[in-house]
Coordinates of C-alpha atoms and ligand atoms in Angstrom, one line a residue:
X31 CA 23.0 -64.0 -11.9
X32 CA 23.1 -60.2 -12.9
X33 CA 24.2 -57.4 -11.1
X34 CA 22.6 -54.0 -12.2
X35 CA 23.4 -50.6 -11.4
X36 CA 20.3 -47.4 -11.9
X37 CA 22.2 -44.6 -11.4
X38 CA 20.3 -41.1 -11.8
X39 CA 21.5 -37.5 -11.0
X40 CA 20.2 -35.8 -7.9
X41 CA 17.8 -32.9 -8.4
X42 CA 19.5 -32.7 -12.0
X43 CA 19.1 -29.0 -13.6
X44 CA 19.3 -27.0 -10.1
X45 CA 22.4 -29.2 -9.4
X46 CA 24.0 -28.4 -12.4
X47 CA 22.7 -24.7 -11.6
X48 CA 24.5 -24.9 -8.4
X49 CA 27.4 -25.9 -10.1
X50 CA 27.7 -23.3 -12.4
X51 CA 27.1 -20.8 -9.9
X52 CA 28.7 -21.1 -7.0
X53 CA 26.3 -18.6 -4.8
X54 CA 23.4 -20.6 -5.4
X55 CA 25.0 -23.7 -3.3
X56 CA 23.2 -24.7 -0.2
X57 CA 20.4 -22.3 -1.3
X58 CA 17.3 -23.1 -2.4
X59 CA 16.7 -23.1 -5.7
X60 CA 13.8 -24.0 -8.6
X61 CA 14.6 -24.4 -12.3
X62 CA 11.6 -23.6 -14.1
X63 CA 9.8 -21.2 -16.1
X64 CA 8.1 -17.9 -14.8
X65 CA 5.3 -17.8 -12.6
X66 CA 3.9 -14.9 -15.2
X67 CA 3.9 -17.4 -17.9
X68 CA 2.6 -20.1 -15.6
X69 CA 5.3 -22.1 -15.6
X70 CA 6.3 -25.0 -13.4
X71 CA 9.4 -26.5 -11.2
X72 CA 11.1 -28.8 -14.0
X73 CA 13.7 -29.4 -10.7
X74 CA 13.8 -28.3 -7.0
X75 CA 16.9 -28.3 -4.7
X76 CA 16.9 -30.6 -2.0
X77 CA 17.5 -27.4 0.2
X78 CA 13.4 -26.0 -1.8
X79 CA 12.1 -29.6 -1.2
X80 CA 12.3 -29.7 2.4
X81 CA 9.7 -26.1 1.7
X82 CA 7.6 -28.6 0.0
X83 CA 9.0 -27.8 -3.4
X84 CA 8.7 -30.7 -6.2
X85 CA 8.8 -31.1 -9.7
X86 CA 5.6 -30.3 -11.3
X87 CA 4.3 -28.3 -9.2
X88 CA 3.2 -24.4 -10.5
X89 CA 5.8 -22.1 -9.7
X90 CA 3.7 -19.5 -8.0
X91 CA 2.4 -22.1 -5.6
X92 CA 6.5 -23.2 -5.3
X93 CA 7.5 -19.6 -4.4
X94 CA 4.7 -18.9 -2.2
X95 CA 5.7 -22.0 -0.4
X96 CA 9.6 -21.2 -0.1
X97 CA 9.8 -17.5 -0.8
X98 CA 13.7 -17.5 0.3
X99 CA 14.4 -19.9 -2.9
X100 CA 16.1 -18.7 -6.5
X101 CA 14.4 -19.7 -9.7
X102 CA 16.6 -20.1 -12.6
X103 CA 15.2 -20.7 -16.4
X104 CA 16.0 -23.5 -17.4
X105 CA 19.2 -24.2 -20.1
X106 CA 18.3 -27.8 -21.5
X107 CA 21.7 -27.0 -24.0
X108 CA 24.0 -27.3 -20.9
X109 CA 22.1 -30.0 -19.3
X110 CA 22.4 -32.4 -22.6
X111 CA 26.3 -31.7 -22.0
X112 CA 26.5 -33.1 -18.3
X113 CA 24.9 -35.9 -19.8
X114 CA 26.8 -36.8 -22.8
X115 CA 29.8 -36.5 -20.0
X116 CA 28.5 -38.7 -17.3
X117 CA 26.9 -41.5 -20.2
X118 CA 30.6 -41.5 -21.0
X119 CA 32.1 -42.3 -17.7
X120 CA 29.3 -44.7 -17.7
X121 CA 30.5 -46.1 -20.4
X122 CA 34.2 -46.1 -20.1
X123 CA 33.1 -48.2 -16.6
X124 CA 31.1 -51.0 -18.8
X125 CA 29.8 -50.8 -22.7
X126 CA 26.6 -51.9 -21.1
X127 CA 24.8 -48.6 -20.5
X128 CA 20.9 -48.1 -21.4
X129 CA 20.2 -44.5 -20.4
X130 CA 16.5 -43.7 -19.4
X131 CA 16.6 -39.9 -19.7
X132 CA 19.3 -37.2 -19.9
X133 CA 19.7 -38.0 -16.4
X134 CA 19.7 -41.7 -15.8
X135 CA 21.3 -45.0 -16.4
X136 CA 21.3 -48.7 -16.1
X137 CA 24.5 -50.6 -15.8
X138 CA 25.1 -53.6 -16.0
X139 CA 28.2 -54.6 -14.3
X140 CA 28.3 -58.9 -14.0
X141 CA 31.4 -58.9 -15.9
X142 CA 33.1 -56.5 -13.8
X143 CA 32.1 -58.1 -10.4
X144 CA 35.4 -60.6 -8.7
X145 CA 35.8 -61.4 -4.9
X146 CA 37.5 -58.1 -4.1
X147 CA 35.2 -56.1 -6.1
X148 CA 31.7 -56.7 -5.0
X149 CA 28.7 -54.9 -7.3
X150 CA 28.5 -52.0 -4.1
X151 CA 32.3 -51.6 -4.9
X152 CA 31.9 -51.0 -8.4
X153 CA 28.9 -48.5 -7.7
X154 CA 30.7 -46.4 -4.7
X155 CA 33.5 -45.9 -7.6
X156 CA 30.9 -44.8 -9.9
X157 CA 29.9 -42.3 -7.6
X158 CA 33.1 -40.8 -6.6
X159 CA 34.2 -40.3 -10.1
X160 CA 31.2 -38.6 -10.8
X161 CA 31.5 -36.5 -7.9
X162 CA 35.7 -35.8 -9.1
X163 CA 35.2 -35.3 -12.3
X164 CA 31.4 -33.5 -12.8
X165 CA 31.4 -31.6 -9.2
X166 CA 27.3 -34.1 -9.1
X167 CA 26.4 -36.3 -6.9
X168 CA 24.3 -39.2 -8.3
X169 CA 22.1 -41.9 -6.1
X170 CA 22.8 -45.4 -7.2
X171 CA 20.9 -48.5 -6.6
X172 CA 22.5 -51.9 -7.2
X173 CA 20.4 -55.3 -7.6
X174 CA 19.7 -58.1 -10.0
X175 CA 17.1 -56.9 -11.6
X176 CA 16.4 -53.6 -13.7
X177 CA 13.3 -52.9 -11.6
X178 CA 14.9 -54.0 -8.3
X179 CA 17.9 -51.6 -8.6
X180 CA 15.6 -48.3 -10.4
X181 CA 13.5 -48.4 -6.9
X182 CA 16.6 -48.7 -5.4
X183 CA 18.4 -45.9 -6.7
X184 CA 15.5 -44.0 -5.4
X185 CA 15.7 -44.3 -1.5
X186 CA 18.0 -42.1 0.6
X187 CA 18.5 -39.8 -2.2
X188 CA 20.8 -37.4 -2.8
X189 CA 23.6 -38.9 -2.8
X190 CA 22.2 -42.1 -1.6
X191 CA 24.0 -45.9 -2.4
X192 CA 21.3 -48.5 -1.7
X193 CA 22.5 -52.5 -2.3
X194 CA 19.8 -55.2 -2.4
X195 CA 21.8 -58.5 -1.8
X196 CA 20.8 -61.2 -4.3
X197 CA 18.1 -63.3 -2.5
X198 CA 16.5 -60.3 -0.6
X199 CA 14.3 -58.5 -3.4
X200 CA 11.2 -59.6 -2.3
X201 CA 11.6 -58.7 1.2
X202 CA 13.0 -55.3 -0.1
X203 CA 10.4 -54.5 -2.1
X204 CA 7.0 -56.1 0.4
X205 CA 7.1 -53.1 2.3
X206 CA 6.8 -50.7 -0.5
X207 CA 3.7 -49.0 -2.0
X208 CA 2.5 -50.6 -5.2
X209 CA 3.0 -47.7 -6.9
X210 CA 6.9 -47.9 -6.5
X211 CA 6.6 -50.9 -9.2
X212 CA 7.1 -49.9 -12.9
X213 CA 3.6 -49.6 -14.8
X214 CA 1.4 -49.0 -11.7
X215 CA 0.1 -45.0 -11.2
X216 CA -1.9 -43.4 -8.8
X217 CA -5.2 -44.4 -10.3
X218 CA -4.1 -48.4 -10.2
X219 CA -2.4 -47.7 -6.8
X220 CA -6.0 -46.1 -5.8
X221 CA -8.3 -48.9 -7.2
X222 CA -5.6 -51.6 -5.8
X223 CA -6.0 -50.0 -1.9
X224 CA -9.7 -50.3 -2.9
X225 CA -9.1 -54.4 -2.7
X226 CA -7.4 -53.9 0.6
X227 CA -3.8 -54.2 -2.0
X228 CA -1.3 -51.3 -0.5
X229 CA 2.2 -53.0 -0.7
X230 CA 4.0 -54.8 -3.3
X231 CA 4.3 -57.3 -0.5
X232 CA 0.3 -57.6 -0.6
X233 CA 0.7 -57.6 -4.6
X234 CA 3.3 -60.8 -4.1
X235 CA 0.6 -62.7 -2.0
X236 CA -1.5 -63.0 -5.2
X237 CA -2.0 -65.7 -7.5
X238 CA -1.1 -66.1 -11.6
X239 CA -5.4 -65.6 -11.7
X240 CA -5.5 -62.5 -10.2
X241 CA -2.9 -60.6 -12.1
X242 CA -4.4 -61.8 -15.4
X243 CA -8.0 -60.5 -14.3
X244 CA -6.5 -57.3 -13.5
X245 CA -4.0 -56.5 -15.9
X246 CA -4.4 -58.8 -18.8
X247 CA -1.6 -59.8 -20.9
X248 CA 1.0 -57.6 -18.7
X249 CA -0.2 -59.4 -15.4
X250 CA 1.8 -62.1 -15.6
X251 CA 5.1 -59.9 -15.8
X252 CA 4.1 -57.3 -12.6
X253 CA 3.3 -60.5 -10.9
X254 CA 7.2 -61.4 -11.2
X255 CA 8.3 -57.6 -11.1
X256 CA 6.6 -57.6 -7.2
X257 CA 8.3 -60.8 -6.8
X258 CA 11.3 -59.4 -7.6
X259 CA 11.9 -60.8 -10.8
X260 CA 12.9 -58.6 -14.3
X261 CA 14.7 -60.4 -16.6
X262 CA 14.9 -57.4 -19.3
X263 CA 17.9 -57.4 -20.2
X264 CA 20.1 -53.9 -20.4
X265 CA 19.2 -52.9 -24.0
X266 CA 22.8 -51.0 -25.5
X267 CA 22.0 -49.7 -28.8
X268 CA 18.2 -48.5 -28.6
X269 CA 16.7 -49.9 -32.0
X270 CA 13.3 -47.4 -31.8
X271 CA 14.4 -44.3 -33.4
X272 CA 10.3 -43.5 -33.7
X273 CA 7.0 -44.7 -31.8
X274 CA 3.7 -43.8 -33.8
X275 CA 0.4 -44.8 -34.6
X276 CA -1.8 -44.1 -37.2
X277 CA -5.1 -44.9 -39.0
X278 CA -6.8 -44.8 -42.0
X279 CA -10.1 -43.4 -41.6
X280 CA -13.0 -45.9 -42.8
X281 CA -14.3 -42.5 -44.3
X282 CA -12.8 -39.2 -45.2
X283 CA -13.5 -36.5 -42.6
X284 CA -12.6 -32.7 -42.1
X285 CA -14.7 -32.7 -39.2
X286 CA -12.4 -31.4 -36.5
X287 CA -14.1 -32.9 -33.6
X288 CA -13.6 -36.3 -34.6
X289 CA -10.1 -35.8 -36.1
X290 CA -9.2 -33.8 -32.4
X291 CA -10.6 -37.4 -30.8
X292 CA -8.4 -39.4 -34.0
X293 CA -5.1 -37.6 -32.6
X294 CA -6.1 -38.3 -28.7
X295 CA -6.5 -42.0 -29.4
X296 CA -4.0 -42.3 -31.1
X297 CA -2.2 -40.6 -28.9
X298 CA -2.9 -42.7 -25.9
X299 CA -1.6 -45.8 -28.3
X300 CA 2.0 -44.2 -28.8
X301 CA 1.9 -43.1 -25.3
X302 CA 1.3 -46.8 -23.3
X303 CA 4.1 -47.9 -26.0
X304 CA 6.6 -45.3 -24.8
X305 CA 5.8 -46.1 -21.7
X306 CA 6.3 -49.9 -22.0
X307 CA 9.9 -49.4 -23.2
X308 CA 10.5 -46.6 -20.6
X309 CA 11.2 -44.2 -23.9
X310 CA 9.9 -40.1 -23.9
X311 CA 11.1 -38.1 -26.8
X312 CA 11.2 -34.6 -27.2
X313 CA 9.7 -34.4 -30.9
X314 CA 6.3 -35.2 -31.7
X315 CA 4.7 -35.5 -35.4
X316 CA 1.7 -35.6 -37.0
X317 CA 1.1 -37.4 -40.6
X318 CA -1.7 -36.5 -42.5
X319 CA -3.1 -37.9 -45.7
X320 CA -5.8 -36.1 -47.7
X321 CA -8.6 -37.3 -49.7
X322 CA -6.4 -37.1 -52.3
X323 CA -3.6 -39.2 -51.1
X324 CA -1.6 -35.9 -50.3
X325 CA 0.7 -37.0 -47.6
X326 CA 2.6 -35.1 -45.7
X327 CA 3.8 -34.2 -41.6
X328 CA 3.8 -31.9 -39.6
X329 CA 6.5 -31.9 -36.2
X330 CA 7.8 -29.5 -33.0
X331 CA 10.8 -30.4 -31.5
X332 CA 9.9 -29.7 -27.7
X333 CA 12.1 -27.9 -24.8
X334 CA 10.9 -31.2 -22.6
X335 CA 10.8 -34.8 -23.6
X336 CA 7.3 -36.3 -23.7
X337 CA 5.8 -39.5 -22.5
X338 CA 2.4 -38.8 -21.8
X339 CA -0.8 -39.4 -23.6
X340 CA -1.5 -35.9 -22.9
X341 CA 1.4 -34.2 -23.7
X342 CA 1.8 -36.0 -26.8
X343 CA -2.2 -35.1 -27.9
X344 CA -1.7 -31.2 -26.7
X345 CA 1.4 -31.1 -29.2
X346 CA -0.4 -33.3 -32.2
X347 CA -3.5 -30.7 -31.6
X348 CA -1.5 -28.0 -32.0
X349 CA -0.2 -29.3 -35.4
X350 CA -3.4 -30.2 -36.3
X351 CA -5.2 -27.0 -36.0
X352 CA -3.4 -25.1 -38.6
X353 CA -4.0 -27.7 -41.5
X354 CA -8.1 -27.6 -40.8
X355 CA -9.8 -25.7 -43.5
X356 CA -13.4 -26.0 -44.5
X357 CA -14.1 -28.8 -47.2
X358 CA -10.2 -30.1 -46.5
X359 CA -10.8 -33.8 -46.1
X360 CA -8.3 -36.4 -44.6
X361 CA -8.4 -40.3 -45.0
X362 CA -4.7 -41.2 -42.8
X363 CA -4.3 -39.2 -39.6
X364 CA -0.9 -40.8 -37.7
X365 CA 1.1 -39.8 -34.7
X366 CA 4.3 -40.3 -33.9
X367 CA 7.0 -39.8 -31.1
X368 CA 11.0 -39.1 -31.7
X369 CA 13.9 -37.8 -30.9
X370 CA 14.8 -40.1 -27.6
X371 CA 17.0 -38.7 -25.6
X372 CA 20.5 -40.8 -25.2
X373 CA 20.9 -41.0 -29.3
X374 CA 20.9 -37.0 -30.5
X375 CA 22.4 -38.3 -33.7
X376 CA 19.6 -40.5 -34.5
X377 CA 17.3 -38.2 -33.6
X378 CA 18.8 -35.5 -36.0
X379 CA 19.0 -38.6 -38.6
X380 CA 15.1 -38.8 -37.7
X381 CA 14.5 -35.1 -38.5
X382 CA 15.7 -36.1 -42.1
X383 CA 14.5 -39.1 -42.7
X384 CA 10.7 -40.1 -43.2
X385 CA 8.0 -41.4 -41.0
X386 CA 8.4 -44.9 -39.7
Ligands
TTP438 P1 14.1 -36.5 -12.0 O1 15.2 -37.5 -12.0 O2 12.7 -36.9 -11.9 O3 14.3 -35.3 -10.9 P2 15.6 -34.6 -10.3 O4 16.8 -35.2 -11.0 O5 15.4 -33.2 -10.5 O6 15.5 -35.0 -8.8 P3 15.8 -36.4 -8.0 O7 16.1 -37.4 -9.1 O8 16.9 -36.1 -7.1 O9 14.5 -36.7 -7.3 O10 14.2 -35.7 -13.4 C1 15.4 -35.3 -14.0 C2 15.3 -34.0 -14.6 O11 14.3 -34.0 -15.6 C3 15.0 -32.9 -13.7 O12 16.1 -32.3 -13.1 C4 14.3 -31.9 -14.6 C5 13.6 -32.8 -15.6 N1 12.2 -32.9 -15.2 C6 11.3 -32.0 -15.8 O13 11.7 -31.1 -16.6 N2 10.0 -32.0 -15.4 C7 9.5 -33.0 -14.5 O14 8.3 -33.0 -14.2 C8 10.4 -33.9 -14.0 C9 10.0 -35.0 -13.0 C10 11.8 -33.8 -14.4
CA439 CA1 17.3 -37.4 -11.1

């Protein structure tokens, strides 16, 4: 049996904010860009949350809804510091840290659990040297699983230490929306409710058949995750320095329509793949190949890490634009996704090298 810890900073930039400066503590406060350039809360303080305030949301709307609160641009350079230094106590706790994002982790701890120091042990430590040493708080959860302890880590938040026992996932989890499981959104969560499916313990009633009519080829794996079963293991050194996709057109086309639709597809492709692996990067590329076998890229390094099909398509587009010219023809149109956040080095070692 594993244990694994998910440990993930609470509201992450406007703690770090409120670190830096002290008069913004116990205030509410949104990190985020302008309302005049339409920006939106990257991070709310749980003091702007209980105004309604969440991430994503405009930051008119957020300001309208908690006039009191302090927005703060964001300064992603000081936030990749706090996380280089808390990956490191991480790591000086176990060598077996996968981080998610600048701001979470899994551990896995088996080795370190004895009789006198129970898995909840080792994560209340975690937490306190966080707390002495960074000023943060972080919400842990502890389980067997991967899955099992990421929902975890997300109840009671902040500063929130949630243990599922060994042999209690599935209870844990029955109660919870399906959504709360790992590769089901809000338009699967919607269609599920449609089939009278609301809880992950509704999901765990269901047959091997269903899943696979469902979800095809990954039904056979939610149908263990709302079981409480993940055997991924924690994954050290990240292998993917780059996700892409690309095609060769059956023939050439400068039509910028259907070369728009080309980078949207493809895209969605490098999208459900980040996805799968729980990867977003932050620097998104576009290879092109002429009629004449010209082949070159185009990339932006972005302020925010990207994982979605859209996010990744408005960046490609954007690349794409400039290189359309009347009678310019292209046979290879590929997209591609770098630049993860844990490994800075082989991202800059990405920026150098070629496309994979
Ligand atoms: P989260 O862990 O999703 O959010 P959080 O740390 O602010 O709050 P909590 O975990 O307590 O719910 O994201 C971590 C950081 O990533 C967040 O501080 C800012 C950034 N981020 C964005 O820039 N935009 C977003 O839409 C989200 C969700 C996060
Ligand atoms: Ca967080």
């Amino acid at each position: 049996m594993r244990h694994i810890l998910h440990a993930d900073f609470d509201a992450f930039y406007a703690s770090v904010e409120q670190l830096d400066r002290p008069e913004l503590r116990g205030r509410p406060v949104v990190v985020g860009g302008s309302p005049e350039t339409r920006g939106v809360v990257a991070s709310a303080s749980y003091e702007a949350r209980r105004y309604g305030v969440h991430s994503a949301m405009p930051m008119g709307r957020a300001l309208q809804l908690c006039p009191g609160a302090v927005r703060v641009q964001p300064r992603f350079e000081r936030y990749a510091e706090v996380s280089r230094r808390v990956m490191a106590i991480f790591r000086d706790i176990t060598p077996l840290v996968e981080p998610l994002s600048l701001d979470e982790a899994y551990l896995d701890v088996t080795d370190l659990v004895a009789p006198e120091r129970p898995p909840g042990q080792i994560a209340a430590e975690l937490k306190a040297r966080v707390r002495a040493e960074l000023g943060l708080t972080i919400s842990v959860g502890v389980a067997t699983s991967k899955s099992v302890a990421k929902i975890a880590s997300g109840m009671g938040k902040p500063d929130a230490l949630t243990i599922v026992p060994p042999g209690t996932e599935r209870q844990f989890l029955a109660p919870l929306p399906t959504e709360e499981l790992w590769g089901i959104g809000p338009k699967t969560a919607a269609r599920l409710a449609s089939e009278g499916v609301h809880t992950i313990g509704d999901l765990g009633k269901r047959g091997p058949e269903w899943f696979r009519a469902r979800f095809g080829r990954m039904g056979e794996h939610l149908r263990l995750l709302a079981l409480g079963q993940d055997d991924r293991p924690v994954v050290v050194e990240h292998e993917t320095r780059s996700v892409s996709a690309e095609t060769t057109l059956v023939k050439d086309t400068g039509d910028p329509e259907a070369l728009q639709e080309l980078v949207s597809r493809l895209s969605q492709r490098v999208a459900s793949r980040l996805r799968r692996d729980e990867l977003q990067g932050r620097t998104v590329k576009l290879k092109l190949r002429l009629a004449d076998f010209t082949t070159f890229t185009r990339q932006v390094t972005l302020a925010e890490p990207v994982q979605s099909s859209e996010a990744i398509a408005e960046a490609a587009s954007k690349l794409l634009q400039p290189e359309l010219r009347p009678g310019r023809l292209f046979r290879l149109v590929g997209v591609g996704v770098s630049g993860f956040d844990w490994h800075q080095q082989e991202a800059v070692q990405l920026r150098l090298g070629g496309f994979e």
